[in-house]
Amino acid sequence: MTKISSIEGRILYNSRGSKTIEIDVESEGKFLGRACAPSGASVGKYEAVCFPNGKPEESLRIIQENSQKFIGLESSDLKGIHDTLKSLDNSTNYSRIGGALAFAVTIASMESAAKAAKQPLFEILSPKSSFKFPFPLGNILGGGVHAGPGTPDIQEILICATGSKTIESAIETNLSVHKELRRVLEKEDPNFTNGRGDEGGWAPKLENQKALEVSAKACENLGFTLGKEVSLGVDFASSTQWNEEKQKYVYDRAGFENSAGEQIDFASNIIEKYKLIFAEDAVHEEAFEDMAEITAKFPNTMITGDDLIVTNKNILTKAIGLKSCNAVILKVNQAGSLYDALEFAKVANQNNIRLITSHRSGESIDSQISHIGIATKSKMLKVGVVGGERIAKLNELLRLSEHDLIRGMAEI
Ligand code: PGA
Ligand code: ZN
């Protein structure tokens, strides 16, 4: 048991070059926990506000003015730290202090507690548990708001080495598909620049169906069968396409529009044709019943809510009642504090809703989410394939493979 002796913050930059906040929490004057907040580009309507009035400097000022309130708390007392944050912000979405601050303070505190206890972070977060590795799920081809004009409207095509028995082989397989896809894209278009989107997936000038075809081709070229050694996933991020006025999904780049019913067919055809293991936000963030229709159709695919659920346990409870999804994205900064996110994970696990712990498109080079994915018994860890800020999370999994507390891969 160690008490927080100092808490300090600073403004840094995330992988998109936007300002963010980093927090240092020190216990007993020597155990440093440090966390830097990420941020999203395709942000859900109901997720925690990143910074008050969009200004990281406001969050920094708030923590500087209130640091005394945290000093003397046990660094491992996640609930106590969360309650202290809530005493500064009684809004439902952290609009006063910023979800990024709640994220960074709670994760830095738990990291400090882990160092003091000489235990890995995942163990401190879930004591006396059995642990498995989540399958890395990585963006290999990107479009939508993560890439420029001419790229697919669909935000992400992802790879997951579902046949791998070890974390080493799962990571290596994802990397090999990402590399092979580059060769396929260069053949397809001699002018392909090797450009990549915000999360490290290739960003070619291709429409949606062609992008899916080349992704499948890269897997086949390596001798893999979709649904066996590897599986594809898609983050449709459909709220980006949804036009409230028209009540239609507008695919600007490909040049077509889908009614609500047509969108269900559009997504269903892709899930079927490419035997997707994972399909995220196939409809917009308020279409709980349309999601339920897709979930009923595809019990063997992780029909996943991201913008739909925004790591909010009350929204998840509603979705469970409506059978809107069988899997959910966990993004700590959508919830706000790590305490909020772990409470959310409890509800998901108690109801057999599969968890996928996820990065944001604007990331730091931190790797605590690898521990959070393990501690929450996530089936997958959505952290990209390449790019320094993505590799940092994968490399942490490799370091953790030296740990005999984690045995084998999650069951998906
Ligand atoms: P974001 O994208 O971090 O830009 O929100 C990731 C996602 O939609 O899953
Ligand atoms: Zn998403």
PDB file of N, CA and C and ligand atoms in Angstrom, residues 42 146 155-156 199 234-238 278 280-281 304-308 329 331 334 358-360 382, ligand 2:
ATOM      1  N   SER A  42     -13.344   9.425 -35.361  1.00  0.00           N
ATOM      2  CA  SER A  42     -14.764   9.083 -35.554  1.00  0.00           C
ATOM      3  C   SER A  42     -15.354   8.884 -34.167  1.00  0.00           C
ATOM      4  N   HIS A 146     -10.362   8.288 -41.472  1.00  0.00           N
ATOM      5  CA  HIS A 146      -8.950   8.038 -41.167  1.00  0.00           C
ATOM      6  C   HIS A 146      -8.044   8.199 -42.388  1.00  0.00           C
ATOM      7  N   GLN A 155     -14.441   2.484 -42.967  1.00  0.00           N
ATOM      8  CA  GLN A 155     -13.301   3.033 -42.227  1.00  0.00           C
ATOM      9  C   GLN A 155     -12.109   2.085 -42.116  1.00  0.00           C
ATOM     10  N   GLU A 156     -12.396   0.795 -41.833  1.00  0.00           N
ATOM     11  CA  GLU A 156     -11.267  -0.112 -41.559  1.00  0.00           C
ATOM     12  C   GLU A 156     -11.552  -1.525 -42.044  1.00  0.00           C
ATOM     13  N   GLU A 199      -4.294   4.932 -38.685  1.00  0.00           N
ATOM     14  CA  GLU A 199      -3.990   3.773 -37.832  1.00  0.00           C
ATOM     15  C   GLU A 199      -2.998   2.812 -38.479  1.00  0.00           C
ATOM     16  N   VAL A 234     -14.313  -5.926 -40.281  1.00  0.00           N
ATOM     17  CA  VAL A 234     -14.589  -4.601 -40.856  1.00  0.00           C
ATOM     18  C   VAL A 234     -15.158  -3.685 -39.778  1.00  0.00           C
ATOM     19  N   ASP A 235     -14.611  -2.472 -39.683  1.00  0.00           N
ATOM     20  CA  ASP A 235     -15.281  -1.426 -38.911  1.00  0.00           C
ATOM     21  C   ASP A 235     -15.962  -0.517 -39.928  1.00  0.00           C
ATOM     22  N   PHE A 236     -17.281  -0.688 -40.047  1.00  0.00           N
ATOM     23  CA  PHE A 236     -18.051   0.116 -41.003  1.00  0.00           C
ATOM     24  C   PHE A 236     -18.122   1.588 -40.558  1.00  0.00           C
ATOM     25  N   ALA A 237     -18.021   1.804 -39.233  1.00  0.00           N
ATOM     26  CA  ALA A 237     -18.147   3.170 -38.681  1.00  0.00           C
ATOM     27  C   ALA A 237     -19.295   3.907 -39.366  1.00  0.00           C
ATOM     28  N   SER A 238     -20.455   3.271 -39.376  1.00  0.00           N
ATOM     29  CA  SER A 238     -21.580   3.734 -40.207  1.00  0.00           C
ATOM     30  C   SER A 238     -22.157   5.081 -39.817  1.00  0.00           C
ATOM     31  N   PHE A 278     -15.501 -10.396 -37.444  1.00  0.00           N
ATOM     32  CA  PHE A 278     -15.720  -9.182 -36.657  1.00  0.00           C
ATOM     33  C   PHE A 278     -16.369  -8.128 -37.554  1.00  0.00           C
ATOM     34  N   GLU A 280     -18.009  -4.249 -37.008  1.00  0.00           N
ATOM     35  CA  GLU A 280     -18.230  -3.174 -36.023  1.00  0.00           C
ATOM     36  C   GLU A 280     -19.104  -2.064 -36.610  1.00  0.00           C
ATOM     37  N   ASP A 281     -20.040  -1.595 -35.821  1.00  0.00           N
ATOM     38  CA  ASP A 281     -20.901  -0.458 -36.208  1.00  0.00           C
ATOM     39  C   ASP A 281     -21.391  -0.581 -37.653  1.00  0.00           C
ATOM     40  N   THR A 304     -20.334  -6.106 -33.362  1.00  0.00           N
ATOM     41  CA  THR A 304     -19.711  -5.289 -32.317  1.00  0.00           C
ATOM     42  C   THR A 304     -20.207  -3.846 -32.320  1.00  0.00           C
ATOM     43  N   GLY A 305     -20.484  -3.344 -31.122  1.00  0.00           N
ATOM     44  CA  GLY A 305     -20.866  -1.939 -30.974  1.00  0.00           C
ATOM     45  C   GLY A 305     -19.700  -1.109 -30.474  1.00  0.00           C
ATOM     46  N   ASP A 306     -19.398  -0.052 -31.218  1.00  0.00           N
ATOM     47  CA  ASP A 306     -18.373   0.910 -30.780  1.00  0.00           C
ATOM     48  C   ASP A 306     -19.074   2.249 -30.547  1.00  0.00           C
ATOM     49  N   ASP A 307     -19.334   3.010 -31.629  1.00  0.00           N
ATOM     50  CA  ASP A 307     -20.087   4.267 -31.467  1.00  0.00           C
ATOM     51  C   ASP A 307     -21.485   3.992 -30.900  1.00  0.00           C
ATOM     52  N   LEU A 308     -21.987   2.808 -31.131  1.00  0.00           N
ATOM     53  CA  LEU A 308     -23.316   2.419 -30.625  1.00  0.00           C
ATOM     54  C   LEU A 308     -23.338   2.351 -29.096  1.00  0.00           C
ATOM     55  N   ILE A 329     -16.737  -2.888 -28.171  1.00  0.00           N
ATOM     56  CA  ILE A 329     -15.432  -2.235 -28.077  1.00  0.00           C
ATOM     57  C   ILE A 329     -15.311  -1.597 -26.697  1.00  0.00           C
ATOM     58  N   LYS A 331     -13.077   1.246 -25.067  1.00  0.00           N
ATOM     59  CA  LYS A 331     -12.074   2.310 -25.203  1.00  0.00           C
ATOM     60  C   LYS A 331     -12.159   3.101 -23.912  1.00  0.00           C
ATOM     61  N   GLN A 334     -13.439   6.613 -23.988  1.00  0.00           N
ATOM     62  CA  GLN A 334     -14.862   6.837 -24.301  1.00  0.00           C
ATOM     63  C   GLN A 334     -15.659   6.876 -23.002  1.00  0.00           C
ATOM     64  N   SER A 358      -9.659  -1.520 -27.304  1.00  0.00           N
ATOM     65  CA  SER A 358      -9.221  -0.836 -28.527  1.00  0.00           C
ATOM     66  C   SER A 358      -8.415   0.439 -28.291  1.00  0.00           C
ATOM     67  N   HIS A 359      -7.509   0.685 -29.212  1.00  0.00           N
ATOM     68  CA  HIS A 359      -6.797   1.967 -29.317  1.00  0.00           C
ATOM     69  C   HIS A 359      -7.734   3.033 -29.868  1.00  0.00           C
ATOM     70  N   ARG A 360      -7.227   4.265 -30.018  1.00  0.00           N
ATOM     71  CA  ARG A 360      -7.913   5.319 -30.775  1.00  0.00           C
ATOM     72  C   ARG A 360      -7.054   5.641 -31.993  1.00  0.00           C
ATOM     73  N   LYS A 382      -7.628  -4.480 -30.293  1.00  0.00           N
ATOM     74  CA  LYS A 382      -7.637  -3.778 -31.583  1.00  0.00           C
ATOM     75  C   LYS A 382      -6.636  -2.635 -31.489  1.00  0.00           C
TER      76      LYS A 382
HETATM   77 ZN    ZN B   2     -15.126   1.987 -34.546  1.00  0.00          ZN
END
